[in-house]
Amino acid sequence: MAAMQLARLPGPLAGTVHIVEPRPAPGPGLAYTARRPEYLLNVRAPFLSAFPDEPSHFSDWLRTNAISCEHDFCSRQTYGRYLQEMVAGLLHQPAANGLTFHWHPQAAVAAELATNVRHATVRLANGTELLSDAVVLALGNFPPASPARPGDYLAHPNFHGNPWAQGALRNIAPDDEVLLIGTGLTAVDVLLGLRADGHRAPVTVVSRHQRWPTAHGPASTPYPSFYEQELRGLHTVAEVLAAVRHRVREATAAGWDWRPVFDSLRPDLGQIWAAWPLAEQARFLRHLASIWAVLRHRSPPQNDEIVRGMMATGQIRMLSGRVSGIAVEGEGLMVQTHYRQQHHSMRTRHVISCTGPLLNYSRIQDPLVVSLRTAGYLQPDTLGLGIQTDAHGALLDAAQQASPLFFTLGPSRRPAYFESTAVPELRQQAVALAQELRRRW
C-alpha cells in the first residue's frame, strides 16, 4: 500500500522504489498468501479498498473479475490476488509521476547509515546493497512467541509454532489428536482448515478465558460518532469504559445493535489511546485488551456458525488454563497446563500455537530488526507493542530523536495507535507516509 501511494504522488518525480519482498510474489504478504478458500477476511468487502479516496475500488475489482463472496466476506486468497495485481501494475512500467518500481525477491538482513549519514544502506540476503534516501519498514506481523519455555519441542515436526507458515498443518492426519493454543481469529482459521482437510478427531483448545471472537452482525447503518461530545479529554480507562457503556445502553434502548456503536469509535481509537498516560495504557492491556479483541475483531457469521457447530458435536473440547510446558514424547508431545491452582497434563499428537503475532521488538530475532536494534536506530516501546516513532512514523533513537531515513507503518506502530493492523488503518498510514516522504524529497 505504501508503494501504491508513492506511485500516486503528484509528479514529476525521479528515482526508484525498491520493494524488498522474499515471498513468491509481492503484494499478498503473510496474511493473504495462504491458498485456502476457507480462510476468510473478517471485514466485509465494501470496506477493504486499498485506496481511501476510492472506497469502492475492491468491490469494483470483484465485479470486474466476476467474483462473489458469501455475505460479502471474501477469502484471504482473493484479497491477496487483488493486492498482487495492484503491485504487478507498478512493476510493469513507470508510474505516471515518473517513479520506477523494482522488486527484489530477497530478504533484507541489515540496514545502516551510509558513510555520509544522509543515506541508508540496506543489505539483502544475496549480498546486494541498496543505497536509499529513505527506508520504510513494512514488516507486518511476526510469528507467535513460543507458548512455553524453549525446548526440543520447537524443532519437532508436530509442533506448529506458526500456523501461517507455508505447508503448515499438512502433516496432520484425519485421526491425529490436536491441541490448539488460543481462541482468536487465527484459531478459527485453523479449525476451518482442519475441517476442510477432513480432520475427524476431537481438537482440544486451551484458553485462559475461553472467549471466541464475536460474530459480525448484519450490515447496518453507521452509528454517529460520539467521540467529541463524550470521549475527548478523558484520560483514564475507567472514564472511557463508563462513557462507552453508557452510550451502548442508550443505543440499545433506542433499537441499535451494540456493534455499530463500537465501530463508530474506530476513527478515533488512536486519539483515545494517546490520551491515556502510560500507566493507563498498561492497565488496559492487563484487564481489557483480551475482551476488546473479542468484541472488536469479529468473525464472519458463517465461520462462527461452523465453530459453534463443532463445539456442539464435541469435536472441539475446551480446556481452561495457560500452557506451562511442552515436552517431546516419542512421536507426540506432552503438554502441561495450569488453571488457578490446578495442573493438567495431556499427551497429543500435534500442538498448534494460535496465540497471535509476536509484537515485542526487543524479542524479535529477524536479522534486519536485530541489525537496526543493535545499532540503536530502532527502539522497542515500553509496553512491548511495537516500535517507538514520531507522528510521521519516523523511528526514534535512544535519545528520542526522529530518524530522517528510517520509517515504519503497520503493526509496528501499535504504540502510537494501539489499533494498527487492519486495512482501513493501514491505507491511511500509507497515504500519510507517502505524502511525508514527498515533502522531505
Coordinates of C-alpha atoms in Angstrom, one line a residue:
M1 CA 0.0 0.0 0.0
A2 CA 2.9 2.4 0.7
A3 CA 4.3 1.6 -2.7
M4 CA 0.9 2.2 -4.4
Q5 CA 0.6 5.6 -2.7
L6 CA 4.1 6.6 -3.7
A7 CA 3.0 5.9 -7.3
R8 CA 0.1 8.2 -6.9
L9 CA 2.1 11.2 -5.6
P10 CA 2.0 14.3 -7.9
G11 CA 5.0 14.5 -10.2
P12 CA 7.2 14.8 -11.9
L13 CA 9.5 12.7 -9.7
A14 CA 12.7 10.8 -10.4
G15 CA 14.0 7.7 -8.7
T16 CA 13.5 4.1 -8.0
V17 CA 11.3 2.5 -5.3
H18 CA 12.9 -0.8 -4.3
I19 CA 10.4 -3.4 -3.0
V20 CA 12.2 -6.0 -0.9
E21 CA 10.0 -9.0 -0.5
P22 CA 11.3 -12.6 -0.4
R23 CA 7.9 -14.3 -0.9
P24 CA 7.0 -15.7 -4.3
A25 CA 5.1 -12.6 -5.3
P26 CA 5.0 -9.0 -3.8
G27 CA 1.6 -7.8 -2.6
P28 CA -0.2 -10.5 -0.6
G29 CA 2.2 -10.7 2.3
L30 CA 1.8 -13.2 5.1
A31 CA -1.9 -12.7 5.7
Y32 CA -3.2 -13.2 2.2
T33 CA -0.7 -15.7 0.8
A34 CA -2.4 -18.9 2.0
R35 CA -4.1 -20.7 -0.8
R36 CA -7.0 -21.9 1.3
P37 CA -10.5 -20.7 0.3
E38 CA -11.9 -21.4 3.8
Y39 CA -9.7 -18.7 5.3
L40 CA -12.0 -15.7 5.2
L41 CA -11.4 -12.0 5.7
N42 CA -13.0 -10.7 8.9
V43 CA -14.1 -7.4 7.3
R44 CA -16.7 -7.0 4.6
A45 CA -15.6 -6.4 1.0
P46 CA -17.0 -2.8 0.8
F47 CA -14.6 -1.7 3.5
L48 CA -11.4 -3.1 2.0
S49 CA -10.4 -0.8 -0.8
A50 CA -6.7 -0.3 -0.9
F51 CA -7.3 3.4 -1.6
P52 CA -9.2 5.5 1.0
D53 CA -10.2 8.0 -1.7
E54 CA -11.7 5.2 -3.8
P55 CA -13.9 3.3 -1.3
S56 CA -15.4 1.0 -3.9
H57 CA -12.1 0.0 -5.5
F58 CA -12.1 -3.5 -4.2
S59 CA -15.8 -4.1 -4.7
D60 CA -15.4 -2.8 -8.3
W61 CA -12.5 -5.2 -8.8
L62 CA -14.6 -8.1 -7.6
R63 CA -17.4 -7.3 -10.1
T64 CA -14.9 -6.9 -12.9
N65 CA -13.5 -10.3 -12.1
A66 CA -16.9 -11.9 -11.6
I67 CA -16.1 -12.9 -8.0
S68 CA -18.9 -13.2 -5.5
C69 CA -18.4 -13.6 -1.7
E70 CA -20.9 -15.1 0.7
H71 CA -22.3 -12.3 2.9
D72 CA -19.6 -10.0 1.5
F73 CA -16.8 -11.9 3.3
C74 CA -14.2 -12.9 0.7
S75 CA -11.4 -15.3 1.1
R76 CA -8.0 -14.1 2.1
Q77 CA -6.5 -15.5 -1.1
T78 CA -8.9 -13.4 -3.1
Y79 CA -7.7 -10.3 -1.4
G80 CA -4.1 -11.4 -1.9
R81 CA -4.8 -11.7 -5.7
Y82 CA -6.2 -8.1 -5.6
L83 CA -3.1 -6.7 -3.9
Q84 CA -0.8 -8.7 -6.2
E85 CA -2.4 -7.3 -9.3
M86 CA -2.1 -3.8 -7.9
V87 CA 1.6 -4.2 -7.3
A88 CA 2.2 -6.0 -10.6
G89 CA 0.9 -2.9 -12.3
L90 CA 3.7 -0.9 -10.6
L91 CA 6.4 -3.2 -11.7
H92 CA 5.2 -3.4 -15.3
Q93 CA 6.0 0.2 -16.2
P94 CA 7.0 3.6 -14.6
A95 CA 4.2 5.4 -12.7
A96 CA 2.6 8.4 -14.1
N97 CA 4.7 10.6 -11.8
G98 CA 8.0 9.2 -13.1
L99 CA 8.9 6.8 -10.3
T100 CA 10.0 3.3 -11.2
F101 CA 9.5 0.3 -9.0
H102 CA 11.8 -2.7 -8.7
W103 CA 11.1 -5.9 -6.8
H104 CA 13.9 -7.8 -5.1
P105 CA 12.8 -11.4 -4.2
Q106 CA 15.2 -11.4 -1.3
A107 CA 15.1 -10.8 2.4
A108 CA 16.7 -7.7 3.9
V109 CA 19.2 -8.8 6.6
A110 CA 20.8 -5.5 7.7
A111 CA 20.4 -1.7 7.4
E112 CA 22.7 1.1 8.5
L113 CA 23.5 4.7 7.8
A114 CA 25.9 5.2 4.9
T115 CA 29.2 7.0 5.4
N116 CA 27.7 10.4 4.6
V117 CA 24.8 9.7 7.0
R118 CA 22.4 11.2 4.5
H119 CA 21.6 7.9 3.0
A120 CA 21.0 4.4 4.4
T121 CA 22.4 1.1 3.0
V122 CA 20.2 -1.9 3.1
R123 CA 21.9 -5.3 2.6
L124 CA 19.9 -8.2 1.1
A125 CA 20.5 -11.9 1.7
N126 CA 22.2 -12.4 -1.6
G127 CA 24.8 -9.6 -0.8
T128 CA 23.1 -6.9 -2.8
E129 CA 23.4 -3.4 -1.2
L130 CA 20.8 -0.7 -1.8
L131 CA 21.7 2.9 -1.2
S132 CA 18.5 4.7 -0.2
D133 CA 17.2 8.1 0.6
A134 CA 14.6 6.6 2.8
V135 CA 13.8 3.1 4.2
V136 CA 10.3 2.1 5.0
L137 CA 9.9 -0.9 7.4
A138 CA 6.6 -2.5 6.3
L139 CA 7.3 -5.7 8.1
G140 CA 3.8 -6.8 9.0
N141 CA 3.4 -9.4 11.8
F142 CA 6.0 -11.9 13.1
P143 CA 5.2 -15.5 14.1
P144 CA 3.9 -16.1 17.6
A145 CA 6.2 -16.3 20.5
S146 CA 6.9 -19.8 22.0
P147 CA 3.9 -20.7 24.2
A148 CA 6.2 -22.3 26.8
R149 CA 9.9 -22.4 27.8
P150 CA 12.2 -23.2 24.9
G151 CA 12.9 -26.9 24.4
D152 CA 13.2 -29.7 21.9
Y153 CA 9.6 -29.4 21.0
L154 CA 10.3 -26.3 19.0
A155 CA 12.1 -28.4 16.4
H156 CA 9.5 -31.3 16.5
P157 CA 7.6 -31.7 13.2
N158 CA 4.3 -31.9 15.1
F159 CA 4.7 -28.6 16.9
H160 CA 3.3 -25.9 14.6
G161 CA 4.6 -22.7 16.0
N162 CA 3.4 -20.6 13.0
P163 CA 0.2 -21.8 11.5
W164 CA 0.6 -19.3 8.7
A165 CA 3.9 -20.9 7.5
Q166 CA 3.9 -22.4 4.0
G167 CA 2.7 -26.1 4.3
A168 CA 1.8 -25.7 7.9
L169 CA -0.7 -28.4 9.2
R170 CA -0.3 -30.6 6.1
N171 CA 1.2 -33.4 8.1
I172 CA -1.9 -33.7 10.4
A173 CA -3.7 -36.9 9.6
P174 CA -7.6 -37.1 9.9
D175 CA -7.5 -39.1 13.2
D176 CA -4.5 -37.4 14.8
E177 CA -5.1 -35.8 18.2
V178 CA -4.6 -32.0 18.0
L179 CA -4.2 -29.4 20.8
L180 CA -4.8 -25.8 19.9
I181 CA -3.5 -22.9 22.0
G182 CA -5.7 -19.8 21.8
T183 CA -9.3 -18.9 20.7
G184 CA -8.7 -15.9 18.5
L185 CA -9.3 -15.4 14.7
T186 CA -6.2 -17.5 13.9
A187 CA -7.6 -20.4 15.9
V188 CA -10.9 -20.1 13.9
D189 CA -9.0 -20.2 10.6
V190 CA -7.0 -23.3 11.8
L191 CA -10.2 -25.1 12.8
L192 CA -11.8 -24.4 9.4
G193 CA -8.6 -25.5 7.7
L194 CA -8.6 -28.8 9.6
R195 CA -12.3 -29.3 8.9
A196 CA -11.7 -28.7 5.1
D197 CA -8.8 -31.3 5.2
G198 CA -11.2 -33.9 6.6
H199 CA -9.9 -34.0 10.1
R200 CA -12.1 -36.2 12.3
A201 CA -10.5 -36.5 15.7
P202 CA -11.5 -34.1 18.5
V203 CA -9.5 -30.9 18.9
T204 CA -8.6 -29.7 22.4
V205 CA -8.5 -25.9 22.7
V206 CA -6.6 -24.4 25.6
S207 CA -7.6 -20.9 26.5
R208 CA -7.4 -18.8 29.7
H209 CA -10.8 -17.2 29.2
Q210 CA -12.4 -19.4 26.5
R211 CA -13.6 -16.4 24.6
W212 CA -14.2 -16.8 20.9
P213 CA -14.4 -13.8 18.6
T214 CA -17.9 -12.3 18.4
A215 CA -19.7 -12.9 15.1
H216 CA -20.4 -10.0 12.8
G217 CA -24.0 -8.8 12.8
P218 CA -25.9 -7.9 9.6
A219 CA -24.7 -4.9 7.6
S220 CA -26.2 -1.8 9.1
T221 CA -26.2 2.0 9.0
P222 CA -23.2 3.5 10.7
Y223 CA -23.7 4.8 14.2
P224 CA -22.9 8.5 14.6
S225 CA -19.6 9.3 16.3
F226 CA -19.8 10.4 19.9
Y227 CA -16.1 11.0 20.5
E228 CA -16.2 14.8 20.5
Q229 CA -19.2 15.0 22.8
E230 CA -18.3 12.3 25.3
L231 CA -14.8 10.9 25.0
R232 CA -12.4 13.7 24.1
G233 CA -10.4 14.8 27.1
L234 CA -10.9 11.6 29.1
H235 CA -7.5 10.4 30.5
T236 CA -8.3 7.1 32.2
V237 CA -9.5 3.7 31.1
A238 CA -12.3 3.8 33.7
E239 CA -13.7 7.1 32.3
V240 CA -13.7 5.8 28.7
L241 CA -15.2 2.5 29.7
A242 CA -18.0 4.1 31.6
A243 CA -18.8 6.5 28.7
V244 CA -18.9 3.7 26.2
R245 CA -21.0 1.5 28.3
H246 CA -23.5 4.4 28.9
R247 CA -23.7 5.0 25.1
V248 CA -24.2 1.3 24.3
R249 CA -27.1 1.2 26.8
E250 CA -28.7 4.2 25.3
A251 CA -28.2 3.0 21.8
T252 CA -29.6 -0.5 22.6
A253 CA -32.6 1.1 24.2
A254 CA -33.2 3.0 21.0
G255 CA -33.1 -0.2 19.0
W256 CA -29.4 -0.2 17.8
D257 CA -27.2 -3.3 17.9
W258 CA -24.1 -2.7 20.0
R259 CA -21.7 -3.5 17.1
P260 CA -22.2 -0.2 15.2
V261 CA -21.7 1.7 18.4
F262 CA -18.3 0.0 18.9
D263 CA -17.4 0.6 15.2
S264 CA -18.1 4.3 15.5
L265 CA -15.1 4.5 17.8
R266 CA -12.7 3.3 15.1
P267 CA -11.6 6.6 13.5
D268 CA -10.8 8.0 17.0
L269 CA -9.2 5.0 18.6
G270 CA -5.7 6.4 18.2
Q271 CA -6.7 9.6 20.0
I272 CA -8.3 7.7 22.8
W273 CA -5.2 5.6 23.3
A274 CA -2.8 8.5 23.0
A275 CA -4.8 10.5 25.7
W276 CA -4.0 7.8 28.3
P277 CA -0.8 8.0 30.3
L278 CA 1.5 5.0 30.1
A279 CA 0.1 3.6 33.3
E280 CA -3.5 3.7 31.9
Q281 CA -2.4 2.0 28.7
A282 CA -0.8 -0.7 30.7
R283 CA -4.0 -1.1 32.8
F284 CA -6.0 -1.5 29.6
L285 CA -3.6 -4.2 28.3
R286 CA -3.8 -6.1 31.6
H287 CA -7.5 -6.0 32.1
L288 CA -9.4 -5.2 28.9
A289 CA -7.3 -6.0 25.9
S290 CA -8.5 -9.6 25.6
I291 CA -12.2 -8.6 25.9
W292 CA -11.6 -5.7 23.4
A293 CA -10.1 -8.2 20.9
V294 CA -13.2 -10.5 21.2
L295 CA -15.7 -7.6 20.6
R296 CA -13.7 -5.6 18.1
H297 CA -12.1 -8.2 15.8
R298 CA -15.1 -10.3 14.8
S299 CA -15.6 -13.4 12.9
P300 CA -17.6 -13.8 9.7
P301 CA -21.0 -15.3 10.7
Q302 CA -20.5 -18.4 8.6
N303 CA -17.2 -19.1 10.4
D304 CA -18.8 -18.6 13.8
E305 CA -21.6 -21.0 12.9
I306 CA -19.1 -23.7 12.0
V307 CA -17.1 -23.3 15.2
R308 CA -20.3 -23.3 17.3
G309 CA -21.4 -26.5 15.5
M310 CA -18.1 -28.2 16.1
M311 CA -18.4 -27.4 19.8
A312 CA -21.9 -28.7 19.9
T313 CA -20.9 -32.0 18.5
G314 CA -17.9 -32.4 20.8
Q315 CA -15.3 -32.1 18.0
I316 CA -13.9 -29.1 19.9
R317 CA -13.1 -29.7 23.5
M318 CA -12.4 -26.7 25.7
L319 CA -9.7 -26.7 28.4
S320 CA -9.4 -23.6 30.7
G321 CA -5.9 -22.5 31.5
R322 CA -2.5 -21.5 30.3
V323 CA 0.2 -23.7 28.7
S324 CA 3.1 -24.0 31.2
G325 CA 5.3 -26.6 29.4
I326 CA 5.7 -28.7 26.3
A327 CA 7.9 -31.8 26.0
V328 CA 8.7 -34.3 23.3
E329 CA 7.3 -37.8 24.0
G330 CA 8.0 -40.1 21.1
E331 CA 6.1 -39.0 18.0
G332 CA 3.8 -36.9 20.1
L333 CA 4.0 -34.0 22.6
M334 CA 3.2 -33.8 26.3
V335 CA 1.6 -30.5 27.2
Q336 CA 1.3 -29.2 30.8
T337 CA -1.4 -26.6 31.6
H338 CA -2.4 -24.8 34.7
Y339 CA -5.6 -23.0 35.7
R340 CA -5.7 -21.3 39.1
Q341 CA -4.3 -24.0 41.4
Q342 CA -4.9 -26.9 39.2
H343 CA -2.4 -28.6 36.9
H344 CA -3.2 -30.8 34.0
S345 CA -1.0 -33.0 31.6
M346 CA -2.1 -34.2 28.2
R347 CA -0.4 -36.2 25.5
T348 CA -1.3 -35.2 22.0
R349 CA 0.0 -35.8 18.5
H350 CA 0.1 -32.2 17.4
V351 CA 0.2 -28.8 19.0
I352 CA -0.7 -25.6 17.1
S353 CA 0.1 -22.2 18.6
C354 CA -2.6 -19.6 17.7
T355 CA -1.6 -17.1 20.3
G356 CA -1.2 -14.2 17.9
P357 CA 1.8 -12.4 16.5
L358 CA 4.9 -11.5 18.5
L359 CA 4.8 -7.7 18.9
N360 CA 7.7 -7.1 21.3
Y361 CA 10.6 -5.8 19.1
S362 CA 13.0 -6.5 21.9
R363 CA 12.4 -10.2 21.4
I364 CA 12.1 -10.4 17.6
Q365 CA 15.2 -12.1 16.2
D366 CA 14.7 -11.2 12.5
P367 CA 18.2 -10.3 11.2
L368 CA 17.0 -6.8 9.9
V369 CA 15.3 -6.0 13.2
V370 CA 18.4 -7.2 15.2
S371 CA 20.6 -5.0 12.9
L372 CA 18.6 -1.9 13.5
R373 CA 18.1 -2.5 17.2
T374 CA 21.8 -3.2 17.8
A375 CA 22.8 0.0 16.0
G376 CA 20.3 2.0 18.1
Y377 CA 18.2 3.0 15.1
L378 CA 15.2 1.0 16.4
Q379 CA 13.8 1.4 19.9
P380 CA 11.1 -1.1 21.2
D381 CA 8.4 0.6 23.2
T382 CA 8.0 0.1 27.0
L383 CA 4.8 -2.0 26.7
G384 CA 6.1 -4.4 24.1
L385 CA 3.7 -3.4 21.4
G386 CA 6.0 -2.3 18.6
I387 CA 8.5 0.4 17.6
Q388 CA 8.8 3.9 19.0
T389 CA 8.1 6.5 16.3
D390 CA 7.3 10.2 15.9
A391 CA 4.0 11.4 14.5
H392 CA 5.1 10.6 10.9
G393 CA 6.3 7.1 11.5
A394 CA 10.0 8.0 11.7
L395 CA 11.9 5.7 14.0
L396 CA 13.1 7.3 17.3
D397 CA 16.6 6.6 18.6
A398 CA 17.6 6.2 22.3
A399 CA 17.7 10.0 22.7
Q400 CA 14.2 10.1 21.2
Q401 CA 15.4 11.9 18.1
A402 CA 13.5 11.1 14.9
S403 CA 15.4 9.4 12.1
P404 CA 15.5 11.3 8.8
L405 CA 15.9 8.0 6.9
F406 CA 14.1 5.1 8.7
F407 CA 10.3 4.9 8.8
T408 CA 7.7 2.3 9.6
L409 CA 3.9 1.6 9.2
G410 CA 1.5 -1.1 10.1
P411 CA 1.5 -3.3 13.2
S412 CA 4.9 -1.9 14.3
R413 CA 3.1 1.4 15.0
R414 CA 0.8 -0.1 17.7
P415 CA 2.5 2.0 20.4
A416 CA 1.1 5.1 18.7
Y417 CA -2.4 3.9 17.8
F418 CA -2.9 0.5 19.5
E419 CA -5.2 -0.5 16.6
S420 CA -2.7 -0.6 13.6
T421 CA -3.3 -3.9 11.8
A422 CA -6.5 -3.7 9.7
V423 CA -6.8 -2.3 6.1
P424 CA -8.6 0.9 7.0
E425 CA -5.8 2.0 9.3
L426 CA -3.0 0.7 7.1
R427 CA -4.2 2.5 4.0
Q428 CA -4.4 5.8 5.8
Q429 CA -0.9 5.4 7.2
A430 CA 0.3 4.6 3.7
V431 CA -1.2 7.8 2.3
A432 CA 0.3 9.9 5.2
L433 CA 3.7 8.4 4.9
A434 CA 3.9 8.8 1.1
Q435 CA 3.0 12.4 1.5
E436 CA 5.6 12.9 4.2
L437 CA 8.3 11.4 2.1
R438 CA 7.3 13.6 -0.8
R439 CA 7.5 16.6 1.4
R440 CA 11.0 15.7 2.5
W441 CA 12.2 15.0 -1.0

